[in-house]
Coordinates of C-alpha atoms in Angstrom, one line a residue:
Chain A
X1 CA -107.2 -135.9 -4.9
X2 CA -104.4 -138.7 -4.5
X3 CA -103.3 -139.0 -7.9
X4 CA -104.6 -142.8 -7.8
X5 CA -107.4 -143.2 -10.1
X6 CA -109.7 -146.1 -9.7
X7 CA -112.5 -147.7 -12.4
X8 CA -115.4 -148.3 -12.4
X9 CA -116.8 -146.3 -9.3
X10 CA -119.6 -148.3 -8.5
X11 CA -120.3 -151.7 -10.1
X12 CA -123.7 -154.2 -9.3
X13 CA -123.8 -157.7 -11.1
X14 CA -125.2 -161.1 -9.5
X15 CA -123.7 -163.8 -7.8
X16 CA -121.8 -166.6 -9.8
X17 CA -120.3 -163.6 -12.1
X18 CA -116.8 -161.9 -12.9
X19 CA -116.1 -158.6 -12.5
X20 CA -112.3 -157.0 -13.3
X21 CA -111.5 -153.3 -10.8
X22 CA -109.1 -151.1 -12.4
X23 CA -105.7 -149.3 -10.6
X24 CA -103.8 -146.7 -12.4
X25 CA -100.9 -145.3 -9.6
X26 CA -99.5 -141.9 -8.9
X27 CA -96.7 -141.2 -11.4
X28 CA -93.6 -142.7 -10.3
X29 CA -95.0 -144.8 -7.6
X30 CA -94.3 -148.3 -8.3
X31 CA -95.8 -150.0 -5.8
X32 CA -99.9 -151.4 -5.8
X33 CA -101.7 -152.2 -2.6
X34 CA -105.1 -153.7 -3.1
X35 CA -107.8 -153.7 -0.1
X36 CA -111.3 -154.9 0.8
X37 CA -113.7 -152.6 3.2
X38 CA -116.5 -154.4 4.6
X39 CA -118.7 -153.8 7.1
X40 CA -118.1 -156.7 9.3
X41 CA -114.5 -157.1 8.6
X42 CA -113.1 -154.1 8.0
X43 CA -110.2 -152.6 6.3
X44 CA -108.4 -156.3 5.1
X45 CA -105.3 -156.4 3.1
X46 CA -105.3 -158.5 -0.3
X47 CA -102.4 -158.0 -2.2
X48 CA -99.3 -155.8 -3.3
X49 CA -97.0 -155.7 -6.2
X50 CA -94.4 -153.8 -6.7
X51 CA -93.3 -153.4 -10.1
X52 CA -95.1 -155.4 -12.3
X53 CA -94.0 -158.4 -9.7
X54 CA -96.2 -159.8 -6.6
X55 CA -94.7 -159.2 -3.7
X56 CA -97.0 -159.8 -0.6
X57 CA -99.8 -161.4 -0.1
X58 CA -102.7 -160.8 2.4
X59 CA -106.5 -162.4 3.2
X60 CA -107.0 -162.8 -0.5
X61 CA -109.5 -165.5 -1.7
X62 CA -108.4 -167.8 -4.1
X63 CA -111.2 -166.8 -6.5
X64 CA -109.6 -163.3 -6.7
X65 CA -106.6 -162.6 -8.6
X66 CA -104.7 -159.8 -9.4
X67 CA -101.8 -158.6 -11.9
X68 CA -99.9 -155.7 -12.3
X69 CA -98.8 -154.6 -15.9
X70 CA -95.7 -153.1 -17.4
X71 CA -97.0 -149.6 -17.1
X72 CA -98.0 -149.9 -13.5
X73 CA -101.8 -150.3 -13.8
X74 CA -103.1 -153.2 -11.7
X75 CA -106.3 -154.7 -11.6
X76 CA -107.9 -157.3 -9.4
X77 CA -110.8 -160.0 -11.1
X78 CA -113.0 -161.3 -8.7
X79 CA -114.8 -164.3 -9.9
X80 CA -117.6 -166.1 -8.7
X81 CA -118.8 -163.8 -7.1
X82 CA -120.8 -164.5 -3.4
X83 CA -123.0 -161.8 -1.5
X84 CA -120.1 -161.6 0.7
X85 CA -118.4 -160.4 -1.5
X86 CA -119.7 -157.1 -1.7
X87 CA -117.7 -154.1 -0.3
X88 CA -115.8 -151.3 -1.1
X89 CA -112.4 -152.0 -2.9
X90 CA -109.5 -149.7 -2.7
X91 CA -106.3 -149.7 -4.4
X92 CA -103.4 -147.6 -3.0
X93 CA -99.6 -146.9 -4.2
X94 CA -96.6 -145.9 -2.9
X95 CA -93.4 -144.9 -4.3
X96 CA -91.5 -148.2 -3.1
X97 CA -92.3 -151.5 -1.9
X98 CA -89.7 -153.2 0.3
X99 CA -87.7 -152.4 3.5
X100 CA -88.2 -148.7 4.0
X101 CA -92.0 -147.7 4.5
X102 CA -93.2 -145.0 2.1
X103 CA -96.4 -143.3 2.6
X104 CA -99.9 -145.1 0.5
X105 CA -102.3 -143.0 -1.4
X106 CA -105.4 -144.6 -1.9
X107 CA -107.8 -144.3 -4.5
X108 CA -111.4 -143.6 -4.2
X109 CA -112.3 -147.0 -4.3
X110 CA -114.7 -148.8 -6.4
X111 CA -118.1 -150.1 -4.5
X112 CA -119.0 -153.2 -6.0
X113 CA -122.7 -154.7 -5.0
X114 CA -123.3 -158.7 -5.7
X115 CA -127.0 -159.2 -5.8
Chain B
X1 CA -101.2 -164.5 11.1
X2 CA -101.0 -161.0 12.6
X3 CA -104.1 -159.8 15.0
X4 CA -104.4 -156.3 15.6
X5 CA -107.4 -154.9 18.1
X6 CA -108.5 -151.4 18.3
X7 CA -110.1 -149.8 21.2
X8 CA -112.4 -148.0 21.6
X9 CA -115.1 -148.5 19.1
X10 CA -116.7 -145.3 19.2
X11 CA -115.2 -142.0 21.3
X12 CA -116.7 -138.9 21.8
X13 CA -115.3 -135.8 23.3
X14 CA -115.5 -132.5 23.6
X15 CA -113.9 -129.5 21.4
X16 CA -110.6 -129.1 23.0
X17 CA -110.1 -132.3 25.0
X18 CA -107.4 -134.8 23.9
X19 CA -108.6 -138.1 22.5
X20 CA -106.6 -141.6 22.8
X21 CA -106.9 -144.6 20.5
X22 CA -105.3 -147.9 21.3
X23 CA -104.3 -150.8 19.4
X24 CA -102.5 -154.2 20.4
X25 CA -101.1 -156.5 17.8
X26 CA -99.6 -160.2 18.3
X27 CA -96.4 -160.6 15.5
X28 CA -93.3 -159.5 17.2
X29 CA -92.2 -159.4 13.5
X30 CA -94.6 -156.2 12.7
X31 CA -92.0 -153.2 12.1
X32 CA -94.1 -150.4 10.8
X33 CA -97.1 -149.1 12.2
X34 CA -99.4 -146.0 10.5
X35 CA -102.6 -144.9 11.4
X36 CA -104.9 -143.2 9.1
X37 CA -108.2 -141.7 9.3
X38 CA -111.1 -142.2 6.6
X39 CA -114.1 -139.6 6.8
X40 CA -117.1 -140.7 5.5
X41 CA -117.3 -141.6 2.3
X42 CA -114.1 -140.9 1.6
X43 CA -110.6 -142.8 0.9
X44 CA -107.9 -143.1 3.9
X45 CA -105.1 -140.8 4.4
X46 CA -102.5 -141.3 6.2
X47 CA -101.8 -139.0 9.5
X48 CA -98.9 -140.4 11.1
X49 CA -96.8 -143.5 11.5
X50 CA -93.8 -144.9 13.3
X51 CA -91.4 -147.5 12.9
X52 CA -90.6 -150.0 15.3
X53 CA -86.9 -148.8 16.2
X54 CA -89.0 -145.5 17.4
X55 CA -91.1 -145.2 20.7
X56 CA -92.8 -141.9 20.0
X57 CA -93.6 -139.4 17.2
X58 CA -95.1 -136.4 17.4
X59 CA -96.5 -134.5 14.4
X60 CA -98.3 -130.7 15.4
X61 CA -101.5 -132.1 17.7
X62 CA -100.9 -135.7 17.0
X63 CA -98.9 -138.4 18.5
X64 CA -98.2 -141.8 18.2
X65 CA -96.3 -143.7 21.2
X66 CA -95.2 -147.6 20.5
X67 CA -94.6 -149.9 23.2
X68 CA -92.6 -152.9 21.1
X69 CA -92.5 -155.3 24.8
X70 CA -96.2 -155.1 25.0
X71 CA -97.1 -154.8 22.1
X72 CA -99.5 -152.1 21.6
X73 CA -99.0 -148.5 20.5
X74 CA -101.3 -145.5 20.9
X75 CA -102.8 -142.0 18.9
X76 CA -103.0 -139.1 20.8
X77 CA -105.2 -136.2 19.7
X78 CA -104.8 -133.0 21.4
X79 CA -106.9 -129.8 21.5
X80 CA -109.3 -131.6 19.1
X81 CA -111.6 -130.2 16.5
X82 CA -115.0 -131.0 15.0
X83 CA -112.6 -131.5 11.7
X84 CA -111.2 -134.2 13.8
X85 CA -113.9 -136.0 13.5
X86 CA -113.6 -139.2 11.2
X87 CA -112.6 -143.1 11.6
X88 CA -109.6 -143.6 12.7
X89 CA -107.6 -146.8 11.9
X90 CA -104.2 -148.3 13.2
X91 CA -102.3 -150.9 11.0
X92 CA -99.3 -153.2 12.2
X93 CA -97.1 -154.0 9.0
X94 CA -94.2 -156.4 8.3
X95 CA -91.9 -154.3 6.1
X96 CA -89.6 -156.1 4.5
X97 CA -87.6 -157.1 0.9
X98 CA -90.5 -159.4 0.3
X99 CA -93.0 -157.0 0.7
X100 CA -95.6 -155.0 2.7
X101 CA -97.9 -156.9 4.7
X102 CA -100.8 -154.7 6.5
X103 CA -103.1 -155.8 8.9
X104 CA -105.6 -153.2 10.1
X105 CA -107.7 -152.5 13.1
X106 CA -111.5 -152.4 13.4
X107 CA -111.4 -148.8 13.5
X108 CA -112.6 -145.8 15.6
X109 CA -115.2 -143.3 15.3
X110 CA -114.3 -140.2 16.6
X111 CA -117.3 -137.6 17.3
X112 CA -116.1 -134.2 18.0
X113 CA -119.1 -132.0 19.7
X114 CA -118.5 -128.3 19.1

């Protein structure tokens, strides 16, 4: 167990639809990493933020959007939602967030299936 | 953007034998690089990484060596194990002020046979 706690574990809705994936961190790490595993593309980097601020910024759609609130809890909303869409979304944190590299826990991830 | 390629795709070798991954990336800029392996159905964990001021790093049966002129760095695995066996992925990352970029590798499935 990371320490990184992710909701809901496994989520199915249709296409056209929004759906909000839940991040609470380690304690003390203040740093959030969102991901995207697919099949066909991979392990893809969507977002960080660090803090409660955004601070990098990866192969995120514009229909996705993410936030990260004053007690460190993040979540992504993914909105109209394609088949493509479906995949396996991780969050991980990290103790900081800028020059020096610390270490990312992921969470367990949160499989989300767009029918 | 960053590319990073990962070769091979699949490896299999015997209990004992070393196994090597490979990975290339294109940004000069990339600073940090960790590999992690992911078993199946499970999240990824980090196993080693190295920064880009380093150009090898050794941790008990596991090495990473980074070449920063060409560009590509490696995972060594020695005297493997059938616990060894997993996907393995390499990331290149821009660490920076601004923040973490990571771009990661198709990944490699490692079969151990016993």
């Amino acid at each position: 167990d990371s320490g990184v706690t992710q909701t809901p574990k496994h989520l199915i809705t249709a296409t056209g639809q929004r759906v909000t994936l839940r991040c609470s961190p380690r304690s003390g790490d203040l740093s959030v990493y969102w991901y995207q595993q697919s099949l066909d593309q991979g392990l893809q980097f969507l977002i960080q933020y660090y803090n409660g601020e955004e601070r990098a910024k990866g192969n995120i759609l514009e229909r996705f959007s993410a936030q990260q609130f004053p007690d460190l809890h993040s979540e992504l909303n993914l909105s109209s939602l394609e088949l493509g869409d479906s995949a396996l979304y991780f969050c991980a944190s990290s103790v900081g967030g800028g020059a020096i590299p610390y270490e990312q826990y992921f969470g367990p991830g949160t499989r989300l299936t767009v029918t | 953007g960053e590319n990073v390629e990962q070769h091979p795709s699949t490896l299999s070798v015997q209990e004992g034998d070393s196994a090597v991954i490979k990975c290339t990336y294109s940004d000069s800029a990339s600073n940090y690089f960790p590999w992690y392996k992911q078993e199946l159905g499970k999240r990824p964990q980090l196993i080693i990484d190295i920064r880009s001021n380093v150009g090898e790093k050794k941790d008990q049966r596991i090495a990473v060596t980074l070449n920063k002129t060409a560009k590509h760095f490696s995972l060594h695995i020695t005297e493997t194990q059938p616990e060894d066996s997993a996907v393995y992925f390499c990331a290149a990352s821009m660490v920076g002020d601004t923040g973490n970029q990571f771009y990661f590798g198709t990944g490699t499935s490692l079969t151990v046979i016993p």
